[in-house]
Each structure stands twice: as structure tokens, then as C-alpha cells.
């Protein structure tokens, strides 16, 4: 997608050929793009510093023309540090391919064609083009970029690297003009590891029944897991396709505790006929389970009568981007929210529309307007959620959802999964009806929700939460161009 290539956005890559105008949960015209945070050094002449510690830079193969045809396993990245020295930085190439989701279901049902992440460990399979091609993605962290190379700087690289073409990535904050650069090279002639000796994310996919796909029940779940995502900032656990039941923040100064009962999705409040439990109990399959040095990818399909509905998680070391592609017949509405868990120390909730309230199982009035950001915070860390909607279906009302009730009794307050408590249950709701979004059922609208989740330590202020939403709503511009390294004068 153009958005993903140009802005460095991750997790919003189109799984079909169409990209629709994005819609904010709170404002119908707000674009979903990735943004930057600026720290400007003292002094009137100081250059603005581009510092975006949680955010990635992702470019497609089409933006790195000089490297097309290279072995994805031999692409490495470098920056120039403040002392004008070359430093290798972690980089990851994820191959993409066109696939029919019927094949992902082991041929057990009819499917639609999508472009998605290739994975030899699932029935999606490896990319039939094994070299770097136009739709593959190259990911690195924005904070690892550095200064621009100087004249004659190539000569400081090892000779075997100087015999290859390179791509210069220019990363720009359009608000201030702050820029940083990173350099991609083909290191086939060397033994350099693209990870640069670092592993920012670890994803351990573990299916309790055995190996995937041999032991997986495609037509009728559940398929219990004990899968874990761990970084230096957080730990998550998944116990089935749609069931995330642990969030632990592991940032400095944090009193670690499990903050989450369940991350939930259903048609509406108290509507338990469709939930993450029923999604996992029905048919489904995995599209990709990828663990790399820069990011991990967990993608799956199957949500009851929406077998083509897909959720795609992309995990970075301080942030998670989740995209849900709704592909189902007309439904009455949809809501997505976090139901938190009681913790040793009290946590609080606030949003762009709400002042802080304690998460304590006692009701608090929260405005109905859909928030631009939400945050649960306290001694156990901070979870900041920024949700956006991309759709071509017009006239869908949006609102907030909040319920803090230790003993829900009203049918509309019923918690369909988890511990039964509504402990700071908070998220966003799309009021329907939502027209058909499944191409197998005829003319279909395009509907996808995108949520970026930042995992931080304690001490964040309200402005910090708003700033994270700004990072999402302000684009980080990335331009790739040949660096001319392969020409004779650089050898």
C-alpha cells in the first residue's frame, strides 16, 4: 500500500488490492499514518533531532530498486554515528506473496485471493519469488537511523561491502524538516548477520496439540496454545487464535503485574453469541507466524461466519500494530476493547475525551464520544491505545465503550469471556448495521480497524498519551534511492 511504503506505517498493509480512505474513531477525515516525536537540542542553530523510540521504518522492495533480486537473507543495514563511523543496525526482510485463503485452510473451503506475508511454516507457504521483489518489506527502527554519509565515506566500509550497490533511506519529519538516514546493502560476499547481533522481539508460537499444520483442527476449534511475545518492554500471551490474556509491562521502574483479563471483540455490549471465544471455537487457520530480529508477525483467519476475517499483529519492541480485516456478511455492529485485570496497585483510565478515573470495579461516567486515544496507567506501567478505522462504508456511527463494574448485573453489562468482571473495560464501538464485507458473498465494502498499542513504564502524563496519538497521525516520510555504491569510484 502507498501509505505503508511512504510513511513507514506497519500493520496497515493492504491484504487486498484496494486501499480506502481512512477514518479516525473520532474524526471522519483523519488519516492513519505514522508520526514522529522531536527533541530539539538547545541553541538557535541546533538541528532538530528525530527521535521516535517506538516506531519502525518499513519500505517495500519497490522502493529499494538497487537491491531487487538480492537474497533477502543477505541484506544488511548501516547508519553513520556522531563520530562519522559506520555502525551496523538490525534489519529484517519479510517476503510477501499472493495466496488464496482456501489454501491457507488446507483446501477445506473456498477462499479469496489476498497479498500477505509469506511463511513456509504455514500453508501460506514461501514466496515463489525467493529473491527480493517489489512487494517484500524491509523493516528497521527509526531510532537506529543516523547521519548522512559524507564524501568518500564509502571507503570506510569493508571492501567486500563496497563492491555492492546500496540504497539510502532518507527519513524525514515533514513538520520540522528533521532528517535521519539509514543505508541498506547486499552483504552476500560477507558473513554479516542482518540482526547485527540483536534480537529486539522474541515470538514463540506453541500449539499444545503438536506441530502446525499437522495437528491443527481447521474446521472446528478450539486449538489451545501457549504462545508468547517477549521484548525488553512487554510480555504478551496468546492461548488460542483470538485470545490474548496477558499483558505485562517490563520497562524500568515498573512493578510488573499482569494487567489484562482479555482483549475482546463482539457485536455489541452483552452480545455473547459472537466473541473471541466463539471465534476460536470455530473454523480458522494461521496465515503467518514469523519471528525476526526487528519484529514478529502473527496473522490468522476465521471468525465464525466470517471465515475470511483476518487479524494481523505486528510486534515491535515497544509497540504493537494490529489490523483486523473484516470480511463477513452484514452484521449489527462491532466493538473491540481491553478488559483489564485487578492488580496489586491501583491503575487508572483516561482518554482524549475523559479525565482520569480509577480502575477499581466501581462505575464512573465516561463521555460517549469516540476517543482519539485511551490509556490505562499506574505503577504497573502504561498501555496507550490509538485506534483508527479504514472503510468505504459511509454513515457508521462511532462511540466509546467503558464499563468498570466488579459485579455486572445488567444484561448489557455481561462480560462474555474471561473472569466475568468488567474491570476498566474500555475501547471503541462501531454502530451498525455494517454492510457485507465478504467478497465471496457478492458486492462487498472494505472495512478494517487498525490499533497501535504503546507499552511504556509508569510516570506518563496526559500529554505523553496525546503525543503517541500524534505519532500515529503525523507521517514519517521515507524515501529510498540508489546510493551509487556499486560504481567504480567507490570500490
Tab-separated table of C-alpha atoms in Angstrom:
chain	number	residue	atom	x	y	z
A	1	UNK	CA	0.000	0.000	0.000
A	2	UNK	CA	1.153	3.540	-0.673
A	3	UNK	CA	0.547	4.536	2.944
A	4	UNK	CA	2.754	1.771	4.269
A	5	UNK	CA	5.574	2.424	1.839
A	6	UNK	CA	5.720	6.180	2.076
A	7	UNK	CA	5.098	6.760	5.757
A	8	UNK	CA	6.728	3.711	7.266
A	9	UNK	CA	3.424	2.522	8.664
A	10	UNK	CA	3.408	-1.089	9.740
A	11	UNK	CA	0.384	-3.314	10.155
A	12	UNK	CA	-1.801	-1.380	7.712
A	13	UNK	CA	-0.504	-3.110	4.587
A	14	UNK	CA	-3.423	-3.950	2.304
A	15	UNK	CA	-4.374	-7.598	2.115
A	16	UNK	CA	-6.395	-6.852	-0.995
A	17	UNK	CA	-5.716	-4.617	-3.947
A	18	UNK	CA	-7.862	-1.793	-2.598
A	19	UNK	CA	-6.963	0.921	-0.100
A	20	UNK	CA	-9.775	3.040	1.232
A	21	UNK	CA	-9.890	6.468	2.776
A	22	UNK	CA	-9.002	6.114	6.472
A	23	UNK	CA	-11.380	7.293	9.166
A	24	UNK	CA	-10.490	8.238	12.715
A	25	UNK	CA	-12.520	6.754	15.525
A	26	UNK	CA	-13.179	10.373	16.471
A	27	UNK	CA	-12.904	12.351	13.220
A	28	UNK	CA	-14.147	11.080	9.884
A	29	UNK	CA	-11.375	12.740	7.867
A	30	UNK	CA	-8.285	11.920	9.953
A	31	UNK	CA	-5.677	9.911	8.009
A	32	UNK	CA	-3.982	6.930	9.616
A	33	UNK	CA	-0.271	7.454	9.192
A	34	UNK	CA	2.801	7.083	11.349
A	35	UNK	CA	4.331	10.111	13.004
A	36	UNK	CA	7.399	11.379	14.804
A	37	UNK	CA	8.477	12.890	18.082
A	38	UNK	CA	11.011	15.705	18.057
A	39	UNK	CA	13.597	16.671	20.610
A	40	UNK	CA	15.443	19.824	19.588
A	41	UNK	CA	18.886	20.419	21.025
A	42	UNK	CA	19.442	23.767	22.819
A	43	UNK	CA	20.625	26.702	20.742
A	44	UNK	CA	19.011	28.556	17.891
A	45	UNK	CA	21.202	26.904	15.290
A	46	UNK	CA	20.795	23.355	16.572
A	47	UNK	CA	19.328	20.905	14.095
A	48	UNK	CA	16.102	19.203	15.204
A	49	UNK	CA	16.617	15.627	16.311
A	50	UNK	CA	14.314	12.945	15.029
A	51	UNK	CA	13.645	10.607	17.917
A	52	UNK	CA	10.811	8.158	17.647
A	53	UNK	CA	11.764	5.370	20.001
A	54	UNK	CA	8.780	3.071	19.485
A	55	UNK	CA	8.276	3.400	15.767
A	56	UNK	CA	9.564	1.435	12.785
A	57	UNK	CA	10.534	2.361	9.268
A	58	UNK	CA	9.203	-0.058	6.656
A	59	UNK	CA	9.884	0.152	2.935
A	60	UNK	CA	8.786	-2.126	0.132
A	61	UNK	CA	11.106	-3.786	-2.312
A	62	UNK	CA	9.866	-1.379	-4.994
A	63	UNK	CA	11.496	1.457	-3.010
A	64	UNK	CA	14.853	-0.300	-2.965
A	65	UNK	CA	15.324	-0.892	-6.679
A	66	UNK	CA	19.104	-1.228	-6.429
A	67	UNK	CA	18.639	-4.313	-4.219
A	68	UNK	CA	15.919	-6.069	-6.214
A	69	UNK	CA	16.985	-9.619	-6.978
A	70	UNK	CA	19.162	-9.875	-3.876
A	71	UNK	CA	18.859	-12.736	-1.429
A	72	UNK	CA	16.634	-11.352	1.407
A	73	UNK	CA	18.848	-13.185	3.918
A	74	UNK	CA	21.924	-11.157	2.934
A	75	UNK	CA	20.502	-7.608	3.151
A	76	UNK	CA	22.080	-5.620	5.981
A	77	UNK	CA	21.668	-2.052	7.273
A	78	UNK	CA	24.093	0.601	8.500
A	79	UNK	CA	23.982	4.084	9.937
A	80	UNK	CA	26.642	6.761	10.368
A	81	UNK	CA	27.115	7.677	14.038
A	82	UNK	CA	28.049	11.042	15.575
A	83	UNK	CA	31.732	10.259	15.142
A	84	UNK	CA	31.162	9.607	11.442
A	85	UNK	CA	31.726	5.889	11.822
A	86	UNK	CA	29.687	3.174	10.118
A	87	UNK	CA	27.597	1.140	12.561
A	88	UNK	CA	25.570	-1.896	11.577
A	89	UNK	CA	21.948	-1.828	12.788
A	90	UNK	CA	19.280	-4.570	12.894
A	91	UNK	CA	17.170	-5.027	9.777
A	92	UNK	CA	14.582	-7.600	8.715
A	93	UNK	CA	13.167	-8.601	5.332
A	94	UNK	CA	9.691	-10.124	5.273
A	95	UNK	CA	8.615	-11.638	1.980
A	96	UNK	CA	5.063	-11.248	0.735
A	97	UNK	CA	3.071	-13.188	-1.814
A	98	UNK	CA	-0.378	-13.607	-3.353
A	99	UNK	CA	-2.273	-16.510	-1.839
A	100	UNK	CA	-5.777	-17.931	-1.840
A	101	UNK	CA	-7.096	-18.219	1.719
A	102	UNK	CA	-8.717	-21.511	0.755
A	103	UNK	CA	-5.193	-22.925	0.520
A	104	UNK	CA	-4.388	-21.486	3.954
A	105	UNK	CA	-7.397	-23.511	5.205
A	106	UNK	CA	-5.721	-26.655	3.857
A	107	UNK	CA	-8.113	-26.623	0.922
A	108	UNK	CA	-11.097	-27.296	3.170
A	109	UNK	CA	-13.096	-24.281	1.958
A	110	UNK	CA	-13.439	-21.694	-0.780
A	111	UNK	CA	-11.186	-18.674	-0.333
A	112	UNK	CA	-10.334	-15.246	-1.674
A	113	UNK	CA	-7.040	-14.013	-3.103
A	114	UNK	CA	-5.010	-11.681	-0.893
A	115	UNK	CA	-1.453	-10.382	-0.759
A	116	UNK	CA	0.070	-11.204	2.604
A	117	UNK	CA	3.210	-12.278	4.454
A	118	UNK	CA	4.782	-15.476	3.150
A	119	UNK	CA	5.567	-18.169	5.708
A	120	UNK	CA	6.939	-21.642	4.911
A	121	UNK	CA	5.791	-22.855	8.352
A	122	UNK	CA	2.117	-22.346	7.458
A	123	UNK	CA	0.070	-23.312	4.418
A	124	UNK	CA	0.563	-19.816	3.057
A	125	UNK	CA	3.960	-21.105	2.003
A	126	UNK	CA	7.174	-19.456	0.923
A	127	UNK	CA	7.309	-16.636	-1.583
A	128	UNK	CA	7.522	-18.235	-5.066
A	129	UNK	CA	9.983	-15.433	-5.897
A	130	UNK	CA	12.817	-16.229	-3.472
A	131	UNK	CA	14.774	-13.027	-4.180
A	132	UNK	CA	13.791	-9.532	-3.033
A	133	UNK	CA	10.861	-8.359	-5.166
A	134	UNK	CA	8.527	-5.364	-5.275
A	135	UNK	CA	6.031	-6.390	-2.577
A	136	UNK	CA	8.517	-7.636	0.022
A	137	UNK	CA	9.092	-5.441	3.079
A	138	UNK	CA	12.285	-4.267	4.792
A	139	UNK	CA	11.916	-3.133	8.411
A	140	UNK	CA	14.220	-1.322	10.831
A	141	UNK	CA	13.698	1.004	13.795
A	142	UNK	CA	13.605	4.756	13.215
A	143	UNK	CA	15.686	5.390	16.339
A	144	UNK	CA	18.573	3.410	14.863
A	145	UNK	CA	18.998	5.761	11.876
A	146	UNK	CA	21.882	8.230	11.890
A	147	UNK	CA	23.670	10.967	9.979
A	148	UNK	CA	24.112	11.118	6.242
A	149	UNK	CA	27.314	9.688	4.776
A	150	UNK	CA	29.944	12.194	3.764
A	151	UNK	CA	32.036	12.433	0.640
A	152	UNK	CA	34.397	9.490	0.395
A	153	UNK	CA	32.671	7.808	3.321
A	154	UNK	CA	32.128	4.584	1.389
A	155	UNK	CA	35.851	3.870	1.557
A	156	UNK	CA	35.496	3.276	5.299
A	157	UNK	CA	33.270	0.268	4.699
A	158	UNK	CA	34.800	-3.216	4.434
A	159	UNK	CA	35.962	-3.792	0.851
A	160	UNK	CA	33.540	-6.681	0.208
A	161	UNK	CA	30.598	-4.436	1.053
A	162	UNK	CA	31.914	-1.684	-1.231
A	163	UNK	CA	31.531	-3.970	-4.222
A	164	UNK	CA	27.752	-3.926	-3.959
A	165	UNK	CA	25.052	-1.385	-4.732
A	166	UNK	CA	23.338	0.281	-1.803
A	167	UNK	CA	20.092	2.081	-1.010
A	168	UNK	CA	19.985	5.265	1.019
A	169	UNK	CA	16.844	5.725	3.130
A	170	UNK	CA	16.062	9.329	3.967
A	171	UNK	CA	13.674	9.592	6.920
A	172	UNK	CA	12.019	12.998	7.267
A	173	UNK	CA	9.717	14.697	9.746
A	174	UNK	CA	7.594	16.905	7.459
A	175	UNK	CA	6.708	19.262	10.319
A	176	UNK	CA	10.253	20.386	11.095
A	177	UNK	CA	12.435	19.050	8.323
A	178	UNK	CA	14.388	16.878	10.772
A	179	UNK	CA	16.095	14.067	8.880
A	180	UNK	CA	17.947	10.843	9.526
A	181	UNK	CA	19.444	8.292	7.173
A	182	UNK	CA	19.967	4.551	7.029
A	183	UNK	CA	21.761	2.509	4.386
A	184	UNK	CA	20.795	-0.899	3.009
A	185	UNK	CA	23.427	-3.108	1.369
A	186	UNK	CA	23.697	-6.607	-0.049
A	187	UNK	CA	26.242	-8.443	2.114
A	188	UNK	CA	26.227	-11.684	0.112
A	189	UNK	CA	30.031	-11.580	-0.132
A	190	UNK	CA	30.371	-11.441	3.661
A	191	UNK	CA	29.107	-13.410	6.646
A	192	UNK	CA	27.332	-10.468	8.260
A	193	UNK	CA	24.117	-11.235	10.108
A	194	UNK	CA	21.220	-8.832	9.317
A	195	UNK	CA	20.341	-8.817	13.043
A	196	UNK	CA	23.642	-7.040	13.855
A	197	UNK	CA	23.792	-9.301	16.903
A	198	UNK	CA	20.496	-8.060	18.374
A	199	UNK	CA	17.071	-9.635	18.843
A	200	UNK	CA	14.520	-6.922	19.641
A	201	UNK	CA	11.481	-9.226	19.692
A	202	UNK	CA	11.052	-12.902	20.525
A	203	UNK	CA	7.890	-14.713	19.440
A	204	UNK	CA	7.417	-18.329	20.477
A	205	UNK	CA	4.420	-19.888	18.746
A	206	UNK	CA	3.459	-23.078	20.612
A	207	UNK	CA	0.441	-25.138	19.646
A	208	UNK	CA	-0.406	-27.527	22.504
A	209	UNK	CA	-1.652	-30.284	20.207
A	210	UNK	CA	1.677	-30.533	18.398
A	211	UNK	CA	3.058	-29.144	15.144
A	212	UNK	CA	1.337	-26.788	12.746
A	213	UNK	CA	-0.385	-27.556	10.415
A	214	UNK	CA	-0.281	-31.333	11.040
A	215	UNK	CA	-2.196	-31.290	14.351
A	216	UNK	CA	-4.418	-28.252	13.730
A	217	UNK	CA	-8.228	-28.556	13.625
A	218	UNK	CA	-9.108	-26.254	10.726
A	219	UNK	CA	-12.856	-26.933	10.636
A	220	UNK	CA	-13.669	-26.944	14.338
A	221	UNK	CA	-11.670	-25.477	17.207
A	222	UNK	CA	-10.595	-24.715	19.819
A	223	UNK	CA	-6.862	-25.118	19.188
A	224	UNK	CA	-5.211	-24.269	22.530
A	225	UNK	CA	-1.836	-22.537	22.514
A	226	UNK	CA	0.752	-21.246	24.907
A	227	UNK	CA	2.320	-18.654	22.623
A	228	UNK	CA	4.368	-15.754	23.975
A	229	UNK	CA	5.725	-12.466	22.641
A	230	UNK	CA	8.555	-11.011	24.719
A	231	UNK	CA	10.605	-7.851	24.361
A	232	UNK	CA	12.557	-5.649	26.728
A	233	UNK	CA	9.364	-3.619	27.223
A	234	UNK	CA	6.476	-6.088	27.466
A	235	UNK	CA	5.294	-9.686	27.502
A	236	UNK	CA	2.066	-10.969	25.900
A	237	UNK	CA	0.458	-14.410	25.954
A	238	UNK	CA	-1.974	-15.993	23.487
A	239	UNK	CA	-3.956	-19.123	24.389
A	240	UNK	CA	-5.741	-19.503	21.004
A	241	UNK	CA	-6.001	-17.582	17.764
A	242	UNK	CA	-8.033	-14.630	19.062
A	243	UNK	CA	-7.320	-14.921	22.786
A	244	UNK	CA	-4.727	-12.572	24.301
A	245	UNK	CA	-4.958	-12.871	28.083
A	246	UNK	CA	-1.675	-11.453	29.443
A	247	UNK	CA	-0.029	-8.035	29.211
A	248	UNK	CA	2.989	-7.383	31.406
A	249	UNK	CA	4.976	-4.152	31.133
A	250	UNK	CA	8.700	-4.601	31.670
A	251	UNK	CA	10.030	-1.067	31.402
A	252	UNK	CA	12.414	0.417	34.024
A	253	UNK	CA	10.669	1.442	37.245
A	254	UNK	CA	7.638	-0.761	36.592
A	255	UNK	CA	6.118	-3.008	39.238
A	256	UNK	CA	5.431	-5.938	36.939
A	257	UNK	CA	1.931	-7.437	37.030
A	258	UNK	CA	-0.481	-8.980	34.554
A	259	UNK	CA	-2.730	-6.083	33.518
A	260	UNK	CA	-5.107	-7.971	31.252
A	261	UNK	CA	-8.094	-10.258	31.673
A	262	UNK	CA	-8.852	-10.435	27.949
A	263	UNK	CA	-8.616	-8.379	24.816
A	264	UNK	CA	-12.144	-8.709	23.465
A	265	UNK	CA	-14.279	-8.308	20.340
A	266	UNK	CA	-18.027	-8.823	19.872
A	267	UNK	CA	-21.019	-7.360	18.044
A	268	UNK	CA	-22.207	-5.173	20.930
A	269	UNK	CA	-22.472	-4.876	24.736
A	270	UNK	CA	-23.780	-8.068	26.283
A	271	UNK	CA	-23.999	-9.812	22.893
A	272	UNK	CA	-22.247	-13.112	23.636
A	273	UNK	CA	-23.311	-15.051	20.565
A	274	UNK	CA	-20.149	-13.825	18.861
A	275	UNK	CA	-16.958	-13.240	20.815
A	276	UNK	CA	-13.271	-14.127	20.761
A	277	UNK	CA	-14.222	-17.425	22.418
A	278	UNK	CA	-16.668	-18.354	19.653
A	279	UNK	CA	-14.181	-17.190	17.013
A	280	UNK	CA	-11.552	-19.615	18.274
A	281	UNK	CA	-14.087	-22.413	18.782
A	282	UNK	CA	-14.992	-22.294	15.090
A	283	UNK	CA	-13.005	-22.876	11.931
A	284	UNK	CA	-9.793	-20.977	11.334
A	285	UNK	CA	-6.163	-21.086	10.274
A	286	UNK	CA	-2.861	-19.286	10.622
A	287	UNK	CA	-1.579	-17.162	7.769
A	288	UNK	CA	1.837	-16.409	9.261
A	289	UNK	CA	3.877	-16.874	12.413
A	290	UNK	CA	7.169	-15.008	11.889
A	291	UNK	CA	9.880	-14.278	14.435
A	292	UNK	CA	12.635	-11.920	13.321
A	293	UNK	CA	15.225	-9.619	14.897
A	294	UNK	CA	13.200	-6.400	14.365
A	295	UNK	CA	9.588	-7.552	14.503
A	296	UNK	CA	7.316	-10.555	14.896
A	297	UNK	CA	4.173	-11.218	12.855
A	298	UNK	CA	1.124	-13.221	13.950
A	299	UNK	CA	-1.661	-13.410	11.366
A	300	UNK	CA	-4.742	-15.644	11.314
A	301	UNK	CA	-8.207	-16.023	9.782
A	302	UNK	CA	-11.564	-17.338	10.910
A	303	UNK	CA	-14.324	-15.698	12.973
A	304	UNK	CA	-17.440	-17.884	12.867
A	305	UNK	CA	-19.480	-16.940	9.787
A	306	UNK	CA	-16.625	-14.690	8.711
A	307	UNK	CA	-14.050	-17.353	7.759
A	308	UNK	CA	-12.179	-14.786	5.627
A	309	UNK	CA	-11.993	-12.265	8.513
A	310	UNK	CA	-8.339	-11.784	9.342
A	311	UNK	CA	-6.360	-10.288	12.197
A	312	UNK	CA	-2.707	-9.353	11.785
A	313	UNK	CA	-0.473	-8.451	14.744
A	314	UNK	CA	2.940	-6.891	14.146
A	315	UNK	CA	5.058	-6.655	17.279
A	316	UNK	CA	7.983	-4.275	17.750
A	317	UNK	CA	9.994	-3.927	20.918
A	318	UNK	CA	7.899	-1.052	22.347
A	319	UNK	CA	4.781	-1.075	20.210
A	320	UNK	CA	2.235	-3.402	18.639
A	321	UNK	CA	0.226	-2.687	15.479
A	322	UNK	CA	-2.914	-4.769	14.961
A	323	UNK	CA	-5.080	-4.691	11.841
A	324	UNK	CA	-8.412	-6.506	11.649
A	325	UNK	CA	-9.752	-7.072	8.127
A	326	UNK	CA	-13.489	-7.591	8.459
A	327	UNK	CA	-14.820	-9.967	5.772
A	328	UNK	CA	-18.291	-11.138	6.755
A	329	UNK	CA	-21.965	-10.822	5.850
A	330	UNK	CA	-23.921	-7.859	7.165
A	331	UNK	CA	-23.622	-7.626	10.953
A	332	UNK	CA	-25.366	-5.409	13.539
A	333	UNK	CA	-22.129	-3.715	14.668
A	334	UNK	CA	-18.740	-4.442	16.169
A	335	UNK	CA	-16.752	-3.417	19.221
A	336	UNK	CA	-13.177	-4.008	20.346
A	337	UNK	CA	-11.934	-3.360	23.873
A	338	UNK	CA	-9.486	-4.231	26.632
A	339	UNK	CA	-10.889	-5.815	29.791
A	340	UNK	CA	-8.210	-5.291	32.409
A	341	UNK	CA	-7.482	-7.400	35.487
A	342	UNK	CA	-7.308	-6.428	39.178
A	343	UNK	CA	-3.699	-5.559	40.072
A	344	UNK	CA	-1.749	-5.228	43.347
A	345	UNK	CA	-1.527	-1.449	42.876
A	346	UNK	CA	-4.406	0.638	41.547
A	347	UNK	CA	-4.391	1.573	37.856
A	348	UNK	CA	-6.241	4.471	36.220
A	349	UNK	CA	-8.007	5.107	32.916
A	350	UNK	CA	-8.051	8.279	30.847
A	351	UNK	CA	-8.653	9.200	27.220
A	352	UNK	CA	-8.715	12.161	24.866
A	353	UNK	CA	-12.327	12.747	25.945
A	354	UNK	CA	-12.127	11.711	29.621
A	355	UNK	CA	-10.358	12.837	32.753
A	356	UNK	CA	-8.584	10.191	34.823
A	357	UNK	CA	-10.758	7.727	36.763
A	358	UNK	CA	-9.652	4.817	38.966
A	359	UNK	CA	-9.951	1.272	37.626
A	360	UNK	CA	-11.463	-0.252	40.751
A	361	UNK	CA	-14.686	-2.030	39.796
A	362	UNK	CA	-16.846	0.997	40.653
A	363	UNK	CA	-18.761	2.807	37.871
A	364	UNK	CA	-17.582	6.175	36.537
A	365	UNK	CA	-19.261	8.355	33.889
A	366	UNK	CA	-17.261	8.442	30.641
A	367	UNK	CA	-18.231	10.571	27.600
A	368	UNK	CA	-19.755	8.657	24.707
A	369	UNK	CA	-17.661	10.399	22.061
A	370	UNK	CA	-15.159	8.072	20.417
A	371	UNK	CA	-11.682	8.850	21.780
A	372	UNK	CA	-8.601	9.511	19.676
A	373	UNK	CA	-6.518	7.703	22.313
A	374	UNK	CA	-7.035	5.721	25.504
A	375	UNK	CA	-4.639	4.833	28.274
A	376	UNK	CA	-4.544	2.558	31.308
A	377	UNK	CA	-1.686	3.670	33.552
A	378	UNK	CA	-0.210	3.405	37.017
A	379	UNK	CA	2.659	1.770	38.937
A	380	UNK	CA	2.433	-1.291	36.672
A	381	UNK	CA	3.138	0.719	33.527
A	382	UNK	CA	1.054	2.304	30.784
A	383	UNK	CA	-0.881	0.827	27.865
A	384	UNK	CA	-1.738	3.546	25.333
A	385	UNK	CA	-4.134	2.521	22.568
A	386	UNK	CA	-4.684	4.547	19.388
A	387	UNK	CA	-7.470	3.173	17.197
A	388	UNK	CA	-8.357	4.150	13.652
A	389	UNK	CA	-10.865	2.869	11.111
A	390	UNK	CA	-10.375	2.476	7.354
A	391	UNK	CA	-13.600	1.908	5.425
A	392	UNK	CA	-15.565	2.886	2.345
A	393	UNK	CA	-18.874	2.177	4.122
A	394	UNK	CA	-20.498	5.514	4.863
A	395	UNK	CA	-22.549	6.628	7.825
A	396	UNK	CA	-21.202	4.312	10.529
A	397	UNK	CA	-21.586	5.985	13.956
A	398	UNK	CA	-18.655	5.568	16.337
A	399	UNK	CA	-18.625	5.785	20.120
A	400	UNK	CA	-16.594	4.889	23.146
A	401	UNK	CA	-17.227	1.881	25.359
A	402	UNK	CA	-16.368	1.931	29.065
A	403	UNK	CA	-17.529	-0.237	31.939
A	404	UNK	CA	-15.927	-0.502	35.371
A	405	UNK	CA	-18.232	-2.813	37.308
A	406	UNK	CA	-16.970	-5.581	39.586
A	407	UNK	CA	-20.334	-7.373	39.645
A	408	UNK	CA	-22.166	-6.637	36.380
A	409	UNK	CA	-25.881	-7.479	36.620
A	410	UNK	CA	-27.450	-5.680	33.655
A	411	UNK	CA	-27.640	-7.941	30.553
A	412	UNK	CA	-25.883	-5.222	28.527
A	413	UNK	CA	-23.004	-5.329	31.015
A	414	UNK	CA	-22.432	-9.057	30.735
A	415	UNK	CA	-18.764	-9.916	30.107
A	416	UNK	CA	-18.910	-12.738	27.603
A	417	UNK	CA	-15.412	-14.137	28.194
A	418	UNK	CA	-12.697	-14.143	30.819
A	419	UNK	CA	-13.213	-13.687	34.557
A	420	UNK	CA	-16.690	-12.124	34.329
A	421	UNK	CA	-15.552	-8.822	35.872
A	422	UNK	CA	-15.786	-5.579	33.933
A	423	UNK	CA	-12.526	-4.108	35.222
A	424	UNK	CA	-11.898	-0.907	33.308
A	425	UNK	CA	-13.322	-2.477	30.142
A	426	UNK	CA	-12.602	0.161	27.534
A	427	UNK	CA	-12.478	0.543	23.799
A	428	UNK	CA	-14.428	1.691	20.771
A	429	UNK	CA	-17.710	0.662	19.221
A	430	UNK	CA	-18.952	0.850	15.626
A	431	UNK	CA	-22.743	1.005	15.498
A	432	UNK	CA	-24.288	-0.827	12.586
A	433	UNK	CA	-25.644	-2.270	10.615
A	434	UNK	CA	-22.368	-2.848	8.774
A	435	UNK	CA	-22.973	-3.895	5.173
A	436	UNK	CA	-21.481	-7.054	3.670
A	437	UNK	CA	-17.668	-7.058	3.650
A	438	UNK	CA	-17.108	-10.631	2.384
A	439	UNK	CA	-16.239	-10.743	-1.361
A	440	UNK	CA	-17.434	-14.363	-1.516
A	441	UNK	CA	-20.986	-13.148	-0.800
A	442	UNK	CA	-21.199	-10.586	-3.593
A	443	UNK	CA	-20.538	-6.833	-3.664
A	444	UNK	CA	-18.517	-6.071	-0.567
A	445	UNK	CA	-17.430	-2.987	1.316
A	446	UNK	CA	-13.911	-2.559	2.654
A	447	UNK	CA	-13.632	-2.369	6.458
A	448	UNK	CA	-10.537	-2.661	8.567
A	449	UNK	CA	-9.728	-1.431	12.060
A	450	UNK	CA	-6.180	-0.533	12.958
A	451	UNK	CA	-4.919	-0.198	16.509
A	452	UNK	CA	-1.457	0.835	17.637
A	453	UNK	CA	-0.599	-0.041	21.239
A	454	UNK	CA	2.349	1.533	23.051
A	455	UNK	CA	3.826	-0.260	26.057
A	456	UNK	CA	5.523	2.175	28.467
A	457	UNK	CA	6.658	2.341	32.058
A	458	UNK	CA	4.982	4.396	34.794
A	459	UNK	CA	5.121	8.171	35.005
A	460	UNK	CA	3.489	9.068	31.682
A	461	UNK	CA	1.429	12.234	31.671
A	462	UNK	CA	-1.695	13.067	29.712
A	463	UNK	CA	0.396	14.936	27.154
A	464	UNK	CA	2.515	11.827	26.618
A	465	UNK	CA	-0.576	9.872	25.604
A	466	UNK	CA	-1.639	12.632	23.209
A	467	UNK	CA	1.884	12.685	21.790
A	468	UNK	CA	1.683	8.981	20.967
A	469	UNK	CA	-1.534	9.606	19.079
A	470	UNK	CA	0.311	12.395	17.271
A	471	UNK	CA	2.994	9.897	16.236
A	472	UNK	CA	0.250	7.896	14.576
A	473	UNK	CA	-1.443	10.876	12.958
A	474	UNK	CA	1.667	12.645	11.633
A	475	UNK	CA	3.520	10.892	8.825
A	476	UNK	CA	7.123	9.876	8.893
A	477	UNK	CA	8.237	10.221	5.272
A	478	UNK	CA	10.707	7.683	3.935
A	479	UNK	CA	12.445	7.959	0.586
A	480	UNK	CA	14.695	5.248	-0.794
A	481	UNK	CA	17.175	5.940	-3.576
A	482	UNK	CA	20.224	4.209	-5.047
A	483	UNK	CA	23.383	5.301	-3.263
A	484	UNK	CA	25.740	4.589	-6.157
A	485	UNK	CA	27.948	2.296	-4.115
A	486	UNK	CA	28.396	-0.156	-6.946
A	487	UNK	CA	30.058	2.363	-9.260
A	488	UNK	CA	33.808	2.077	-9.877
A	489	UNK	CA	34.757	5.236	-7.973
A	490	UNK	CA	33.536	3.747	-4.684
A	491	UNK	CA	35.423	0.446	-4.941
